[in-house]
Coordinates of C-alpha atoms in Angstrom, one line a residue:
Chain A
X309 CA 34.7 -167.2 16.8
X310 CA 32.9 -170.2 16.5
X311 CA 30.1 -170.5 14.4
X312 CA 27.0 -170.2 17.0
X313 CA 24.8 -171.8 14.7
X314 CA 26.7 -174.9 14.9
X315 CA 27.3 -174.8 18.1
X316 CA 23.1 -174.3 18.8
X317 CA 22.5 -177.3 16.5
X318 CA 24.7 -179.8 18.2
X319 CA 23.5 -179.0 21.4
X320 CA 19.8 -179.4 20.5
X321 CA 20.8 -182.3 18.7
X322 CA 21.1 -183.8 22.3
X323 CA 18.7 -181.9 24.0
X324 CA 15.9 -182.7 21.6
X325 CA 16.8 -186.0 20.9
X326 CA 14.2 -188.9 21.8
X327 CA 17.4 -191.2 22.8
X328 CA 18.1 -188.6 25.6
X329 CA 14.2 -188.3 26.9
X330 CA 13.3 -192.2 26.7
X331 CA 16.1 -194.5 27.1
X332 CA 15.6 -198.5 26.7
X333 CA 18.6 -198.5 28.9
X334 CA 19.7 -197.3 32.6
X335 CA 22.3 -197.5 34.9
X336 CA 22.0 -200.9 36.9
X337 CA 22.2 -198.4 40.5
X338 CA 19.3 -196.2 39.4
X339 CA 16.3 -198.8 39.8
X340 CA 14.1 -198.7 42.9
X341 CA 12.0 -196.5 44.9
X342 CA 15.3 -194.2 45.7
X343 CA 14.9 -193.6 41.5
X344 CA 10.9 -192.6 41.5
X345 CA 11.4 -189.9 43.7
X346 CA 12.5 -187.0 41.1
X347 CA 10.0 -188.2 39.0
X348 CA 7.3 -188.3 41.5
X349 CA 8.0 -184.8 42.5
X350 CA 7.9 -184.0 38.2
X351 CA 4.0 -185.6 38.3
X352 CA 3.2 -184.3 41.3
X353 CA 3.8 -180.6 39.4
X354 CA 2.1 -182.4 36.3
X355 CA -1.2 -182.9 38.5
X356 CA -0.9 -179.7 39.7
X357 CA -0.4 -177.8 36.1
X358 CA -3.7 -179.9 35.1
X359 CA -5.9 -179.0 38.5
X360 CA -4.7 -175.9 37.6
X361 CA -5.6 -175.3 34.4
X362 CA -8.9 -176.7 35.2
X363 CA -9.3 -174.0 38.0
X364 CA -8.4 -171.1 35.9
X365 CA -10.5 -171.7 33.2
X366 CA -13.3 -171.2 35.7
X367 CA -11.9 -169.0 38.0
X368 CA -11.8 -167.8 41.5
X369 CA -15.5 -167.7 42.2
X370 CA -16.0 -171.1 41.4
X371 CA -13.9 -172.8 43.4
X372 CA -15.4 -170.8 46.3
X373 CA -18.3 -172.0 45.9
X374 CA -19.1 -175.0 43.6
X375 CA -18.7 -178.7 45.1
X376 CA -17.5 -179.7 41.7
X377 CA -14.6 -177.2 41.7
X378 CA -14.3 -177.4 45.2
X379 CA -13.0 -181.1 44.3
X380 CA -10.6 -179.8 41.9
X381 CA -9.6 -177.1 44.5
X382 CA -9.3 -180.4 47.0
X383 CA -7.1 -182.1 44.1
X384 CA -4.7 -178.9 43.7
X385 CA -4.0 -178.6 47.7
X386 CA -3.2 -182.4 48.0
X387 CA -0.8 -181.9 44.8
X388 CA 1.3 -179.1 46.4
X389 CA 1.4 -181.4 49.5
X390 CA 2.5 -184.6 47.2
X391 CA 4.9 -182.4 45.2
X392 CA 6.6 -180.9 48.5
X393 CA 7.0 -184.2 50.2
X394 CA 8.4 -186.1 47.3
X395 CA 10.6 -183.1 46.3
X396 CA 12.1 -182.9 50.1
X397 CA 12.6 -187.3 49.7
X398 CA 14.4 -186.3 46.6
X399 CA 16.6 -184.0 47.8
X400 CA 17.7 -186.0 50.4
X401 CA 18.5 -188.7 48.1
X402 CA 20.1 -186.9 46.0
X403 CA 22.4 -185.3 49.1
X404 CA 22.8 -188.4 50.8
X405 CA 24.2 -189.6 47.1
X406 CA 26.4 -186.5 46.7
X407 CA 24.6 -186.2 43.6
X408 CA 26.7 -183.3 42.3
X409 CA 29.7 -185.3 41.5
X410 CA 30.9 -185.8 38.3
X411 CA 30.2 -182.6 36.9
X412 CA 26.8 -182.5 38.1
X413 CA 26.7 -179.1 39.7
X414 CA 24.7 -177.2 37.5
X415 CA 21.9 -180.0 37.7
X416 CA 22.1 -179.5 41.6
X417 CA 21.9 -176.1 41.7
X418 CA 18.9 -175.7 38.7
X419 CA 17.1 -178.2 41.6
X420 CA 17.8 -175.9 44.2
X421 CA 16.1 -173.1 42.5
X422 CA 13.1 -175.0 41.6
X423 CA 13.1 -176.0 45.3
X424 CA 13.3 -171.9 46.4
X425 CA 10.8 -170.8 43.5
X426 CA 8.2 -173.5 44.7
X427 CA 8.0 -172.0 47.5
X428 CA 6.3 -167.7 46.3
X429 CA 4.5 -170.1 43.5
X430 CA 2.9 -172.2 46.6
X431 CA 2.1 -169.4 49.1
X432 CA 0.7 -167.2 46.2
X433 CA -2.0 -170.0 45.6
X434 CA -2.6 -170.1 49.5
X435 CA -3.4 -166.2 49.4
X436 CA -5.9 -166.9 46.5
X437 CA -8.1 -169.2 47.7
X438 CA -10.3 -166.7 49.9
X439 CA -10.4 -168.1 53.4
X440 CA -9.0 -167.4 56.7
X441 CA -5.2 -168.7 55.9
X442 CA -5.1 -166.4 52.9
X443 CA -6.6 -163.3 55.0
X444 CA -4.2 -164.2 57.3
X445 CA -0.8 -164.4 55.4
X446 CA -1.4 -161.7 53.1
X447 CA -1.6 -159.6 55.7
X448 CA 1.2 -161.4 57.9
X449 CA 4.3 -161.6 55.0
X450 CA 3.7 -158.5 53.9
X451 CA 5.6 -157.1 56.3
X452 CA 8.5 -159.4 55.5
X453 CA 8.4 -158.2 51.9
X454 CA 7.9 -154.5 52.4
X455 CA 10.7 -154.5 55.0
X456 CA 12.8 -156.1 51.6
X457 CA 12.1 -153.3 49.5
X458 CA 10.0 -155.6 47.6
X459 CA 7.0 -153.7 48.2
X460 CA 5.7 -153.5 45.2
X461 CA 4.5 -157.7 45.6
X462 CA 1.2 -156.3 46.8
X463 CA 0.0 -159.6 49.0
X464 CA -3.1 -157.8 49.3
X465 CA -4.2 -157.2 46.0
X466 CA -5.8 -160.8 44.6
X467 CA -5.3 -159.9 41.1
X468 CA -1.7 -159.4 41.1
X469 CA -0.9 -162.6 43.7
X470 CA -3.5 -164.3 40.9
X471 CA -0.9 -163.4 38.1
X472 CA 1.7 -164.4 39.6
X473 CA 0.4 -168.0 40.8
X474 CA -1.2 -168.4 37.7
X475 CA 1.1 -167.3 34.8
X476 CA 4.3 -165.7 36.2
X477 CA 5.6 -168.3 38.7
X478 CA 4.8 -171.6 37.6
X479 CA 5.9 -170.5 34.2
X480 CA 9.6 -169.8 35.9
X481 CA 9.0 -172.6 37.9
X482 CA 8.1 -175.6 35.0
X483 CA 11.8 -173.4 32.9
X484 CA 13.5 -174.2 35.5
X485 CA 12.4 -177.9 36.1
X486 CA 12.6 -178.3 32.5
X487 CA 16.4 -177.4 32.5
X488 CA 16.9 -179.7 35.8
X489 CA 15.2 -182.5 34.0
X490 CA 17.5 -181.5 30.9
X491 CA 20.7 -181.8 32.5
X492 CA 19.4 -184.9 34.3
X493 CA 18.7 -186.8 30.9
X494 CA 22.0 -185.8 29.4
X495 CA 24.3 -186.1 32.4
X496 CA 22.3 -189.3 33.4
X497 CA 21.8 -190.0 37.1
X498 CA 25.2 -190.2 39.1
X499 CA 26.9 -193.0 39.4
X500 CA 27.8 -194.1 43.4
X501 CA 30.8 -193.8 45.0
X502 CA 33.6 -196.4 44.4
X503 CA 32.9 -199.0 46.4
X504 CA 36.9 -198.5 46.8
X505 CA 37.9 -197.0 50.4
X506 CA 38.8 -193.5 50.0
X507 CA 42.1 -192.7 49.0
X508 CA 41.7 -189.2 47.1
X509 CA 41.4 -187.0 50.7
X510 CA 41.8 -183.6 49.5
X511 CA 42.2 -183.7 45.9
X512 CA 39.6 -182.0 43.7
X513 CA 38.6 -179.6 46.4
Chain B
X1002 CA 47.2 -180.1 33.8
X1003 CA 44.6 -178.7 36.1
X1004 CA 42.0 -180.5 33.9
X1005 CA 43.2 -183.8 33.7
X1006 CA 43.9 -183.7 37.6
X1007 CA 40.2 -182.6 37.9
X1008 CA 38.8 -185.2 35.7
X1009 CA 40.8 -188.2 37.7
X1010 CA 39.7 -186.6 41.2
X1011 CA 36.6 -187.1 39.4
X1012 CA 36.6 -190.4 38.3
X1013 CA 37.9 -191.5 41.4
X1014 CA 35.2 -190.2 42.8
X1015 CA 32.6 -191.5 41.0
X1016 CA 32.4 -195.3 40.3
X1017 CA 32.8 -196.3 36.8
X1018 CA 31.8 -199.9 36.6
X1019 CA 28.4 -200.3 36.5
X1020 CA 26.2 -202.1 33.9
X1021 CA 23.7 -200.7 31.5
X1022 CA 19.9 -202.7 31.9
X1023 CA 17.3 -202.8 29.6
X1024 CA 14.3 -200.6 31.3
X1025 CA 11.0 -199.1 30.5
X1026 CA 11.4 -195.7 30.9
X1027 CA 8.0 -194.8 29.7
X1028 CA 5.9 -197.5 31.9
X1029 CA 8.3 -195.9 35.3
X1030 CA 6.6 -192.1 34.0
X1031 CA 3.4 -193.2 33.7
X1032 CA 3.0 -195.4 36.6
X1033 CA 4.8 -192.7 39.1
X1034 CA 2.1 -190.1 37.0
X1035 CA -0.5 -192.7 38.2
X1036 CA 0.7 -192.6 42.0
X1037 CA 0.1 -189.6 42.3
X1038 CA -3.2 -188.8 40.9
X1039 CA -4.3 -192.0 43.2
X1040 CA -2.6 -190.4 46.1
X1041 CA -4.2 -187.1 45.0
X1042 CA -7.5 -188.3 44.3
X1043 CA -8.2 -190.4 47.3
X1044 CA -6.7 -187.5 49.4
X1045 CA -9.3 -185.4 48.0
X1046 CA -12.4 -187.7 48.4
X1047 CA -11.1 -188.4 52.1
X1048 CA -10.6 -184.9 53.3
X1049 CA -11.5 -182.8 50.6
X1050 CA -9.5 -179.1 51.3
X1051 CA -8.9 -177.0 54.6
X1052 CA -11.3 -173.6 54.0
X1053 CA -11.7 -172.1 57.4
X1054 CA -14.3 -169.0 57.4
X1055 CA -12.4 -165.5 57.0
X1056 CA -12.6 -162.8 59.8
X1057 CA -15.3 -160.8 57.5
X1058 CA -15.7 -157.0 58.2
X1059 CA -19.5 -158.0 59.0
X1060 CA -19.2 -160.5 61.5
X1061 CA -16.6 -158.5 63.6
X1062 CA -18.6 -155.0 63.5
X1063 CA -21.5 -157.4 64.6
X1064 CA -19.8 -159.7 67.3
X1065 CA -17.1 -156.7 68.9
X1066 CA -19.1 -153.2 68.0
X1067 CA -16.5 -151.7 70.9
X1068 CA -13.6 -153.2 69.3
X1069 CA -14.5 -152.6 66.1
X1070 CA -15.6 -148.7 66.9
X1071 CA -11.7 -148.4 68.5
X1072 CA -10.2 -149.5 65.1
X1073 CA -12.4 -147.1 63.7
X1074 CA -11.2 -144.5 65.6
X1075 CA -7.2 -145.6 65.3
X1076 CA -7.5 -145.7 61.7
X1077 CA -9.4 -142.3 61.7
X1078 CA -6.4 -140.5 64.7
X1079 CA -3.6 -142.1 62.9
X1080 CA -2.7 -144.1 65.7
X1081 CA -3.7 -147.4 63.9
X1082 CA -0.9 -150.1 62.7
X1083 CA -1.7 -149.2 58.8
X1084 CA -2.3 -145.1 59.6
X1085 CA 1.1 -145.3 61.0
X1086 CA 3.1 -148.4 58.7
X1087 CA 5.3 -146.0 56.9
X1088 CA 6.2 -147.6 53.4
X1089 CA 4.7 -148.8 51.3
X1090 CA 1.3 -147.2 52.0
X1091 CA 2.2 -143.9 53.6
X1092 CA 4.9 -141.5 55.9
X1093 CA 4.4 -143.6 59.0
X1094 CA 7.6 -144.3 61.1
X1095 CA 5.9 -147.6 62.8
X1096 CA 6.6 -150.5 60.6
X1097 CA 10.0 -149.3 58.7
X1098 CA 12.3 -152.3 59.3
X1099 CA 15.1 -151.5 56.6
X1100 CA 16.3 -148.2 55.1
X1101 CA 15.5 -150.2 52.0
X1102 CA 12.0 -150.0 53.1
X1103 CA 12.2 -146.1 52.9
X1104 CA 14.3 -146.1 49.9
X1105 CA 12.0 -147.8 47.8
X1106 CA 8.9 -145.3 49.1
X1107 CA 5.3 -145.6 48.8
X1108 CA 3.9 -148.0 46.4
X1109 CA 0.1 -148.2 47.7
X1110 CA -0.7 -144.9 49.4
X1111 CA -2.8 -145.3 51.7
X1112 CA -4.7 -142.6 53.9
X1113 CA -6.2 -144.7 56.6
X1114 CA -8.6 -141.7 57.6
X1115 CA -9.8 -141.0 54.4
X1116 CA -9.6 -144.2 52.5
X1117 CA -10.7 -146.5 56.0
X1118 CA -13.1 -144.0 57.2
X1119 CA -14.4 -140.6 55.6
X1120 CA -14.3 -141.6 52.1
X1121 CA -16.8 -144.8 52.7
X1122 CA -18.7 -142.4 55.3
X1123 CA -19.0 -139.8 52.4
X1124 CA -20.2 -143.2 50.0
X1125 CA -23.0 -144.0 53.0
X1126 CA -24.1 -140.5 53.4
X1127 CA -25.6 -140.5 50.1
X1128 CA -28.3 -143.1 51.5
X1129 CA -28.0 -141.3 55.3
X1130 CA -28.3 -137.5 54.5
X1131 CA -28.2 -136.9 58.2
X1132 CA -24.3 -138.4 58.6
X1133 CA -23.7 -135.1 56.5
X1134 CA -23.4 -132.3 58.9
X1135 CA -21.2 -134.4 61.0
X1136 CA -18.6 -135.4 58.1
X1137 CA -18.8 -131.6 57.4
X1138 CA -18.2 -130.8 60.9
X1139 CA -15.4 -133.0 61.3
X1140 CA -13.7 -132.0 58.1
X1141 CA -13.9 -128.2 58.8
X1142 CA -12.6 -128.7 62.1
X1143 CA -8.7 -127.6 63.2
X1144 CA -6.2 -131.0 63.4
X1145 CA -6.5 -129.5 67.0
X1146 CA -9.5 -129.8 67.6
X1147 CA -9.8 -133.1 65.5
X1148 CA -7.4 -134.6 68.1
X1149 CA -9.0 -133.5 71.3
X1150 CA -12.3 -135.5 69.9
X1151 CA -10.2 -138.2 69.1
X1152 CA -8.4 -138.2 72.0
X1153 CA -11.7 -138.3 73.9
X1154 CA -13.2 -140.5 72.6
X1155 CA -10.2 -142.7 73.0
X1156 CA -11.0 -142.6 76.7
X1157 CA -14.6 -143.1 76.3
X1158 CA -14.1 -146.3 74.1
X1159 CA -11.9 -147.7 76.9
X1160 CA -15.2 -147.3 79.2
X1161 CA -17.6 -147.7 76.6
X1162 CA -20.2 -150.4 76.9
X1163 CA -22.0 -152.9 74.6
X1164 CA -25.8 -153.1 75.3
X1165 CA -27.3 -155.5 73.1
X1166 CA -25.1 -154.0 69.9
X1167 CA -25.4 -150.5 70.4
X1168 CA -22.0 -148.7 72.0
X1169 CA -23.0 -147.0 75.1
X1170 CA -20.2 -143.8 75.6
X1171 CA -19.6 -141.9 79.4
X1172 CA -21.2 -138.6 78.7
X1173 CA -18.3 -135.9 76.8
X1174 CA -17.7 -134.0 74.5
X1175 CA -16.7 -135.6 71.1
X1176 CA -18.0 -133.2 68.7
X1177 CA -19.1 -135.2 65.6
X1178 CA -16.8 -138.6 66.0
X1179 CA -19.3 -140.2 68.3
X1180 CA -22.1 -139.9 65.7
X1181 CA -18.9 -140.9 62.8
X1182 CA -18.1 -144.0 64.4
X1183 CA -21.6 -145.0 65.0
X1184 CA -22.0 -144.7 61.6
X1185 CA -19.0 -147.1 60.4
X1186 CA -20.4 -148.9 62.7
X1187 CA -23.5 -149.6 61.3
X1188 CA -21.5 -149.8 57.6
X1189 CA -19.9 -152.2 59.0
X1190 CA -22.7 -154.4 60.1
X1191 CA -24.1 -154.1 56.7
X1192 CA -22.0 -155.9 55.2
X1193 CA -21.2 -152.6 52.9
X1194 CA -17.9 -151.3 53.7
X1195 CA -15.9 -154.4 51.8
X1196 CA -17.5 -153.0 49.0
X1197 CA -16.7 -149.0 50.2
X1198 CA -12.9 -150.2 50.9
X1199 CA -12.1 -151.5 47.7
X1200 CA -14.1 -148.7 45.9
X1201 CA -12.4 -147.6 42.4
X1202 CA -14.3 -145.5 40.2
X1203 CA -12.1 -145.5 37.0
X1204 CA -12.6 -149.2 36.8
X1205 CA -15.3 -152.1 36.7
X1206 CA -13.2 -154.6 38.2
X1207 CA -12.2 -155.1 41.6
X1208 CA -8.9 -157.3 41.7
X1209 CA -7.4 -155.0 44.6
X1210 CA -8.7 -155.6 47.9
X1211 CA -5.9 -154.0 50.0
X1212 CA -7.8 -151.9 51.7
X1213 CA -10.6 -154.4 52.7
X1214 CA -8.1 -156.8 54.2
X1215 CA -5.7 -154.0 55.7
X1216 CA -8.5 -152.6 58.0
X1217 CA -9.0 -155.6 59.9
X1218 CA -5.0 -156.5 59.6
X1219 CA -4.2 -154.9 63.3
X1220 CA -6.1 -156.1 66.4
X1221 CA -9.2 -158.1 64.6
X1222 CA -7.0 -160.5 63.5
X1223 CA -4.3 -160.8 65.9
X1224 CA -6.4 -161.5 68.6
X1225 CA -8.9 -164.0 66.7
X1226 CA -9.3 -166.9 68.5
X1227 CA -8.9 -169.0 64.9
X1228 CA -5.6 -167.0 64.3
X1229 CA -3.3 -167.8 67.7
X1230 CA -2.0 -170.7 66.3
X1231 CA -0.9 -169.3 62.9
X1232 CA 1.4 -166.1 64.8
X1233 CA 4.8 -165.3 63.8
X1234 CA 6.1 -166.3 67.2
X1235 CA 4.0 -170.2 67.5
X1236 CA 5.7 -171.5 64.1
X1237 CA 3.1 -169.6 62.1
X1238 CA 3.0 -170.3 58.0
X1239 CA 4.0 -174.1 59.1
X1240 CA 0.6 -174.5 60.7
X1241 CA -3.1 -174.6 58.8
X1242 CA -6.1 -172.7 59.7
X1243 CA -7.5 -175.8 60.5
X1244 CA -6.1 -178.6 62.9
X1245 CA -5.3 -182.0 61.3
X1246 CA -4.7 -180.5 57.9
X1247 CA -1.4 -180.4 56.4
X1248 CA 0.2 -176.3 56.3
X1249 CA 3.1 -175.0 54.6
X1250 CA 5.5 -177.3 56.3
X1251 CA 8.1 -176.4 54.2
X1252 CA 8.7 -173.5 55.3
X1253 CA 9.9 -174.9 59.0
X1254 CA 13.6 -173.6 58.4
X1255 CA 12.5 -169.8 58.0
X1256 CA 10.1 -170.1 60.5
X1257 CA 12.3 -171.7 62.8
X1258 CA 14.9 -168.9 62.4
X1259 CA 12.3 -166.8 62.6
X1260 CA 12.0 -168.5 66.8
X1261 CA 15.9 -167.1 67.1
X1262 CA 15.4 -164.5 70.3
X1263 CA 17.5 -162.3 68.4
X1264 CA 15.6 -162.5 65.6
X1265 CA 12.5 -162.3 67.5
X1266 CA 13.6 -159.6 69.2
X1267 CA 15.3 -157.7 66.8
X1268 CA 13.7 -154.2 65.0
X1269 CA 13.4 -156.0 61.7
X1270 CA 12.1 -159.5 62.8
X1271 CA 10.3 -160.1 59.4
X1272 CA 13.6 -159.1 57.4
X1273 CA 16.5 -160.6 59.3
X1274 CA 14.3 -164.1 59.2
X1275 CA 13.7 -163.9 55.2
X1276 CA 17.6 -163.1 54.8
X1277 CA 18.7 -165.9 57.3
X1278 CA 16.1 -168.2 55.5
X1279 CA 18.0 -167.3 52.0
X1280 CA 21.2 -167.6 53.5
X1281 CA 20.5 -171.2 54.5
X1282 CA 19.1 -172.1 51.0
X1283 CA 22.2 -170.3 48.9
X1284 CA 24.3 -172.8 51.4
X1285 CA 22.3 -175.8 49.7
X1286 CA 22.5 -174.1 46.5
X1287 CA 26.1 -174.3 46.6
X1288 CA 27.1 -177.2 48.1
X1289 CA 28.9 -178.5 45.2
X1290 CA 31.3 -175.8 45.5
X1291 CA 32.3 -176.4 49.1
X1292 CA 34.7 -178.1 50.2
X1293 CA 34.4 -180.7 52.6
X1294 CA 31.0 -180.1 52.9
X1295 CA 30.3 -181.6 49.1
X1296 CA 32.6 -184.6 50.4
X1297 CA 30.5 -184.9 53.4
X1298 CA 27.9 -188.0 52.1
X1299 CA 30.6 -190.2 51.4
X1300 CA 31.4 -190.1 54.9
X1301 CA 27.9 -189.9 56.0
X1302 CA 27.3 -193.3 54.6
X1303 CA 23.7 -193.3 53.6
X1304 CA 24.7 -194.0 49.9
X1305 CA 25.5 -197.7 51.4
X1306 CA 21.9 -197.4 51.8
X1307 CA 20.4 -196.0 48.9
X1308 CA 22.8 -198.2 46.4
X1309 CA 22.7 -201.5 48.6
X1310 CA 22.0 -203.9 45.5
X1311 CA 25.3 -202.3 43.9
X1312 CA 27.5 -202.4 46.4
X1313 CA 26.5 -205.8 47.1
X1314 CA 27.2 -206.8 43.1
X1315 CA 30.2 -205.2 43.2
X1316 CA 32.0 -205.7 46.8
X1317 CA 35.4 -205.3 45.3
X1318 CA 35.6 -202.0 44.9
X1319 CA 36.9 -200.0 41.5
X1320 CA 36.9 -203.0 39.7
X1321 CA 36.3 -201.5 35.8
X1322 CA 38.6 -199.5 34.4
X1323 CA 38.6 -195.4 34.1
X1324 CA 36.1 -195.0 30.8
X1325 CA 37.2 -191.4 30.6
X1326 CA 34.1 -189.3 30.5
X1327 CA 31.2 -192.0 31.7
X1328 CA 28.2 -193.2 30.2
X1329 CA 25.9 -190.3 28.9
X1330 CA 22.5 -190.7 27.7
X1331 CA 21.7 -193.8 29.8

C-alpha cells in the first residue's frame, strides 16, 4: 500500500503552494469580464461572511432595531443578491464553455453543490430577520420539509434556523467553495474548444 | 487502452495552443473584492433593506376580534390547520403528504387546545381570578359536551358581530367557551399571548417561537392582504414582501414546478415540487457525465462568444501540438 503520508504531502504540496493561489501567469483565453465572474461570486460571499460576522457579534435584536445595524443588515441583503446574480452569470459561462472538459468534472460538480447549499444557507437568513417574509416562509416551507421527513429542521424555531445560518451552513457552504476554488487553481480554467471543426462525434462519451 | 483513447478524446476536445500572459492575479481579487462592496454599499445607502411589518398576534386580535375568536375556537375543537397537521406536531391526518412524514413521527408535539388556548388561559387567570370557574368548567366537562359548545359556538361565530371590538354572539348555549374566547381575546389584544405561546419554564431563554408563529399560520396569514402575493400558487418565495425589492429569485425553477397543475393539484404539492426541484439540480450536477448533453455547448456556440479574442488569434484551428496533459497551475 502506498505510503499515505507521502501521498498527503505531495498533494498539499500543490494545494498549499503560493504558485497555485497567485499566479504571475494565465491562460491568454481567461482575461475579461467572462473571467471576473467566479471571482465576483467568491467576494460577493467574502462581503457577506464580513456583514455577517458584524451582525452576529451584535445579534438579532440589533439589527431589528438600530439604524447602524440596520445598514449592515441593508449591506448583508444586497450581498446575497450580488452573490446570486454573479453566481447564476457564472454558471452560464462556465456551461456555455463546457467547462467540465478536460477532466474538470469534479470542479463542476463541487460548484453545483455550492450553488444547491446557497440556497437553505440564504432562506435561513430570510427567516431570521423578524419581519413579515420570515413569518411568512417559516410557516409556508415547513410543510415542504415536514412532508420530506425532515421534520426535525424546525423553520419555526429562530434559534435553530439561527445556528444553522450562522455556523452550520455557511461553514459547509465556504468547504465547499474552498474545494471548487481548489480544483479551479490546480486544474486552471479550461481551455476552449479547438477552433478545429468537430471531427471526434461520439468518441469519449 | 481505454485511457489513452480517453485522454485523446480529450485533448481533441480541449484546445491546446494557447499562450501563457503575464497577469496580476492579486490586483483582479482585489479590484472584483472592491466591486462589490461598491455595488453593496451604494445598494444599501439607496434602498437600504425590505422589512415589511409582521402579522403580530396584537394587531390581528385588535383589527379581526371575529376572526381571531374563530381561530380560537378551531385551535381549541381541533378543527384548526395545526390541531389537525399530523406530523411533526401531533396525530392529525390533515397535512400528511408522504408516509415518510408519518414514519419519521412527531418532533414538536403540539396540543393546539392546550398549548394555543387553556395553557395561556390558565397563565392569564392568575391576573383574572374570575376566568377560573370557566377553565374549570370546561376542563371537567365530557369531550361530548365539550363539542356540542364548540360546535355552537361554531355557528354563533359565523353570525357573530363586531361592535366597536367587542364580539356580539346570537343568544345559546355555549357553556363556558363564550366567556374562554372572550378571554383570549382580550390576551390577545394585550399583546400577552406571544409571550404565553412561547412560555418554557425550565429555561430563561426563548429561541423557540413555534407556537407563536404557528397560531396565526392558518387563516390570519393566508388571507392578509400583505401576503397574496407571496402564496404558493402566484410564484411565492420568488416575490418580496415588498414591491420593487429584489426576492428569492433563485428559486424560480422550484417554484415554477411548483405552477405544474399536477403538482398543484396533487396530495403532496409541497413534496413532489422539492423532489422535482432536486431532480432538475442533480441533472446540472451531472452534466459532465451525460452524454450528448455535456457535448451540447460546442454546438450551442456561445463559446464563439465568450472566447472571441482567441478564436480570432487563432483562426486556424488545432494549430499547436497535443502537450499531453495541459498547462496546470496557470
Amino acid at each position: 500500500m502506498a505510503n499515505w503520508t507521502e501521498a498527503s504531502k505531495q498533494r498539499l504540496q500543490i494545494v498549499l503552494s503560493a504558485d497555485t493561489w497567485l499566479p504571475t501567469e494565465l491562460p491568454e483565453y481567461a482575461r475579461g469580464f467572462m473571467y471576473m465572474l467566479g471571482s465576483l461570486t467568491a467576494s460577493s460571499f467574502v462581503v457577506l461572511v464580513l456583514s455577517g460576522i458584524l451582525l452576529a457579534m451584535n445579534g438579532p435584536t440589533s439589527w431589528s432595531y438600530n439604524g447602524a445595524m440596520r445598514f449592515v443588515a441593508a449591506t448583508h441583503f444586497w450581498g446575497v443578491q450580488a452573490f446570486f446574480f454573479f453566481m447564476m452569470l457564472h454558471l452560464w459561462r462556465v456551461f456555455f464553455s463546457g467547462a467540465w472538459r478536460g477532466g474538470r468534472g469534479l470542479t463542476w460538480l463541487l460548484g453545483a453543490i455550492a450553488f444547491l447549499m446557497a440556497i437553505p444557507t440564504a432562506f435561513t437568513g430570510f427567516l431570521i430577520n423578524g419581519d413579515l417574509y420570515s413569518q411568512w416562509n417559516a410557516v409556508q416551507a415547513k410543510d415542504g420539509l415536514n412532508a420530506l421527513g425532515l421534520g426535525w429542521v424546525n423553520l419555526t424555531d429562530a434559534g435553530q434556523m439561527f445556528g444553522m445560518h450562522v455556523v452550520v451552513l455557511p461553514l459547509i457552504l465556504a468547504i465547499i467553495i474552498g474545494l471548487h476554488l481548489t480544483l479551479v487553481r490546480v486544474k486552471s480554467v479550461v481551455p476552449p474548444y479547438p477552433s478545429a471543426p468537430i471531427l471526434d462525434e461520439g468518441q469519449g462519451e | 487502452m481505454k485511457g489513452k483513447v480517453n485522454s485523446l478524446s480529450q485533448a481533441r476536445d480541449v484546445a491546446q495552443d494557447y499562450r501563457l500572459v503575464p497577469e496580476d492575479f492579486m490586483k483582479h481579487l482585489l479590484l472584483t473584492l472592491g466591486i462589490v462592496a461598491a455595488m453593496v454599499l451604494i445598494a444599501s445607502f439607496l434602498f437600504g433593506v425590505p422589512e415589511k411589518q409582521p402579522l403580530t398576534i396584537k394587531a390581528y386580535a385588535t383589527q379581526h376580534p371575529v376572526a381571531f375568536e374563530q381561530v380560537a375556537l378551531r385551535a381549541l375543537d381541533g378543527q384548526g390547520q395545526l390541531a389537525n397537521y399530523g406530523p411533526p406536531y401531533n396525530h392529525g391526518t390533515g397535512s400528511v403528504q408522504t408516509s415518510i412524514q408519518s414514519v419519521v413521527g412527531i418532533l414538536h408535539p403540539i396540543n393546539a387546545a392546550q398549548d394555543f388556548i387553556l395553557r395561556p388561559l390558565s397563565m392569564a387567570a392568575a391576573i383574572n381570578p374570575a376566568l377560573r370557574p370557566s377553565l374549570k368548567a370546561f376542563a371537567s366537562a365530557s369531550a361530548a359536551q365539550q363539542a356540542r359548545w364548540e360546535a355552537a359556538a361554531t355557528t354563533a361565530l359565523a353570525r357573530a358581530s363586531d361592535h366597536n371590538g367587542a364580539v356580539v354572539w346570537p343568544a345559546g348555549s355555549y357553556g363556558p367557551v363564550r366567556t374562554l374566547l372572550a378571554a383570549t381575546l382580550s390576551l390577545g389584544r394585550s399583546g400577552l399571548m406571544y409571550g404565553a405561546l412561547t412560555r418554557d419554564g425550565a429555561v430563561v431563554d426563548r429561541f423557540d417561537n413555534q407556537n407563536a408563529l404557528l397560531f396565526l399560520q392558518g387563516s390570519p396569514l393566508q388571507t392578509d392582504p400583505a401576503t397574496q402575493s407571496l402564496q404558493g400558487s402566484a410564484w411565492g418565495i420568488i416575490h418580496p414582501a415588498i414591491n420593487g425589492y429584489p426576492g428569492a429569485w433563485w428559486m424560480t425553477v422550484p417554484t415554477w414546478i411548483y405552477q405544474w397543475p399536477f403538482v398543484a393539484n396533487s396530495a403532496a404539492p409541497d413534496a413532489l415540487a422539492l423532489i422535482l426541484g432536486f431532480v432538475v439540480w442533480v441533472l446540472l450536477a451531472i452534466t459532465p457525465w451525460i452524454p450528448g448533453w455535456r457535448r451540447l455547448p460546442r454546438y450551442l456556440g456561445v463559446h464563439r462568444l465568450i472566447w472571441q479574442n482567441y478564436y480570432h488569434d487563432h483562426p486556424g484551428g488545432q494549430a499547436g501540438a497535443i502537450r499531453g496533459e495541459g498547462v496546470h497551475h496557470a
